[in-house]
GROMACS .gro file of C-alpha atoms in nm:
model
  110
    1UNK     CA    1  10.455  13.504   9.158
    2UNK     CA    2  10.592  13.364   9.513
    3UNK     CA    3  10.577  12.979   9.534
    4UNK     CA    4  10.560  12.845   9.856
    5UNK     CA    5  10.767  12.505   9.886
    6UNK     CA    6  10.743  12.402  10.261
    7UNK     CA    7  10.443  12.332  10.418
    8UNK     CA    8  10.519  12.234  10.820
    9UNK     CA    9  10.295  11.962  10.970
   10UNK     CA   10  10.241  12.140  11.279
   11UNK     CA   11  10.141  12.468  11.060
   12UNK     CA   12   9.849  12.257  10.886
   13UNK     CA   13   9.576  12.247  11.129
   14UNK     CA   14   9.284  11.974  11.115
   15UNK     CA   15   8.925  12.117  11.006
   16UNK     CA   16   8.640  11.922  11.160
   17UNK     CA   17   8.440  11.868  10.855
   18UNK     CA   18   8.130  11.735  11.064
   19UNK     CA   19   8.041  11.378  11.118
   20UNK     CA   20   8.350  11.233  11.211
   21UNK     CA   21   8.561  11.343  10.929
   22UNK     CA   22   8.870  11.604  10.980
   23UNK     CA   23   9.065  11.696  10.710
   24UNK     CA   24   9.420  11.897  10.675
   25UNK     CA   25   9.531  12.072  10.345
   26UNK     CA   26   9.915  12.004  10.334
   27UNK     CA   27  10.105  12.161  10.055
   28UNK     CA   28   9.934  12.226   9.746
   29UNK     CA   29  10.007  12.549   9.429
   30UNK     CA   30   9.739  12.676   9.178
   31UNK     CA   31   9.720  12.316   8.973
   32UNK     CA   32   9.772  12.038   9.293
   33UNK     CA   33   9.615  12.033   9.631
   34UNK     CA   34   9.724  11.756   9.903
   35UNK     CA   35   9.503  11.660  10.178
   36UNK     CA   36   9.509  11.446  10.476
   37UNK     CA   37   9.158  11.314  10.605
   38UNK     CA   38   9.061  11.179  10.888
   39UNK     CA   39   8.820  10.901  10.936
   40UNK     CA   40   8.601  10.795  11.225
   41UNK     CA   41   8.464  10.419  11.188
   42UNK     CA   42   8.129  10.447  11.072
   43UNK     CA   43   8.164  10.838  10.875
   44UNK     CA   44   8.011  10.850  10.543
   45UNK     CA   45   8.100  11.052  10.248
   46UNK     CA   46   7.825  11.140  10.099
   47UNK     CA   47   7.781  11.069   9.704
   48UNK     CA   48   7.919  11.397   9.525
   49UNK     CA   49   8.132  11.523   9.263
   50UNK     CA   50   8.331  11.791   9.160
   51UNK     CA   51   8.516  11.929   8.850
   52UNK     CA   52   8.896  11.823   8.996
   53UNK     CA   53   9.044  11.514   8.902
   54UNK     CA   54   9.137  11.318   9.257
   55UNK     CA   55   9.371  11.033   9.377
   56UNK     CA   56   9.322  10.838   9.695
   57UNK     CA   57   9.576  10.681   9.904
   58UNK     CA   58   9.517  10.524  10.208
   59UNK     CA   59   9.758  10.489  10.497
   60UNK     CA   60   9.536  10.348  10.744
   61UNK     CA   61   9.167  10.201  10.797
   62UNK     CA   62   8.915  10.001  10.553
   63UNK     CA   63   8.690  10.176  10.322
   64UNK     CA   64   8.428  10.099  10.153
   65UNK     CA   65   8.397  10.366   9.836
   66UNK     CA   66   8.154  10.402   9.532
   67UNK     CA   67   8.287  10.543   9.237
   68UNK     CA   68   8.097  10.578   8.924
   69UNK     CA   69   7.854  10.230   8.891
   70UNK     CA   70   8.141  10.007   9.116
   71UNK     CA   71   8.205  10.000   9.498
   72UNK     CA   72   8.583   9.887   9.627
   73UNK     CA   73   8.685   9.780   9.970
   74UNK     CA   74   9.030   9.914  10.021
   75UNK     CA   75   9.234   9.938  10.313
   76UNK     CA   76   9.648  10.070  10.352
   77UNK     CA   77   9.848  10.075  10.016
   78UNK     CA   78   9.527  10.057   9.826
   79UNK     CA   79   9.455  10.367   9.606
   80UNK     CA   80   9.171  10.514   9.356
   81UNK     CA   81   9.147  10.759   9.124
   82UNK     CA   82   8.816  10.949   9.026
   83UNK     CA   83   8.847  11.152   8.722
   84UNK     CA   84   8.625  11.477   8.675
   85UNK     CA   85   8.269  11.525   8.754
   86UNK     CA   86   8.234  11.098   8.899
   87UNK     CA   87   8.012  11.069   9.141
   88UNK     CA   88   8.179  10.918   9.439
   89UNK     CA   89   8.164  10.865   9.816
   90UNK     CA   90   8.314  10.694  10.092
   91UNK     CA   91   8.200  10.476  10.405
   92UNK     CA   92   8.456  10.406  10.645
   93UNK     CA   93   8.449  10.025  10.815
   94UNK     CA   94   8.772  10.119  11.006
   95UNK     CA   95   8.893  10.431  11.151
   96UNK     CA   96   9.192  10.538  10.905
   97UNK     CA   97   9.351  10.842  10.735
   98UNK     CA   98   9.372  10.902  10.348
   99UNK     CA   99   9.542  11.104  10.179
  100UNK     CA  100   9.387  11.329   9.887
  101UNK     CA  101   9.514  11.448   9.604
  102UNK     CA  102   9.359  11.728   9.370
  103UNK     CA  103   9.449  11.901   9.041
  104UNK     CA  104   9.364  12.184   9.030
  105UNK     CA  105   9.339  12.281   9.396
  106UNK     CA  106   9.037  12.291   9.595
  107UNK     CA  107   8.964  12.673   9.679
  108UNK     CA  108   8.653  12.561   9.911
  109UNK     CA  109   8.915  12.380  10.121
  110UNK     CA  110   9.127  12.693  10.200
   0.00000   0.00000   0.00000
């Protein structure tokens, strides 16, 4: 099996993923997947879930997420996790970038 290590910047190209939201899959294996998405002020996330466990970061903007029964405001530094199968979603009060990460890795993102 070949691992790839590096994963250039200007290789990983952003995905419009429709209403204001772009997203670019950075380096990621079989068992961890890193993303960077894009926010427009105003884009919702809709409510979903999904069978990956999932940590937030966010490096810039103000959010406004649901997760499970509690909603958090959370803006750069902040982070969440969302374990498997949580429904969660995301409005975004400030135009910002977050930074996804998945175990295992998300095939429907490649």
């Amino acid at each position: 099996m070949t691992v790839k290590n590096l994963f250039p910047g200007k290789e990983n190209k952003l995905v419009d993923a429709g209403g204001g939201l772009t997203r670019k899959v950075a380096a990621y294996n079989d068992n961890v997947m890193c993303v960077e998405v894009h926010f427009e002020t105003g884009t919702v996330a809709a409510l979903h879930s999904h069978p990956h466990e999932q940590i937030t970061y966010v490096i810039s903007g103000r959010f406004e997420f649901v997760v499970g029964d509690e909603t958090y405001v959370i803006s750069a530094g902040d982070s969440l996790y969302k374990q498997p199968n949580i429904v969660h979603g995301a409005t975004c009060l400030e135009a910002g970038k977050l930074l996804d990460i998945f175990t295992p890795k998300r095939e429907d993102f490649l």
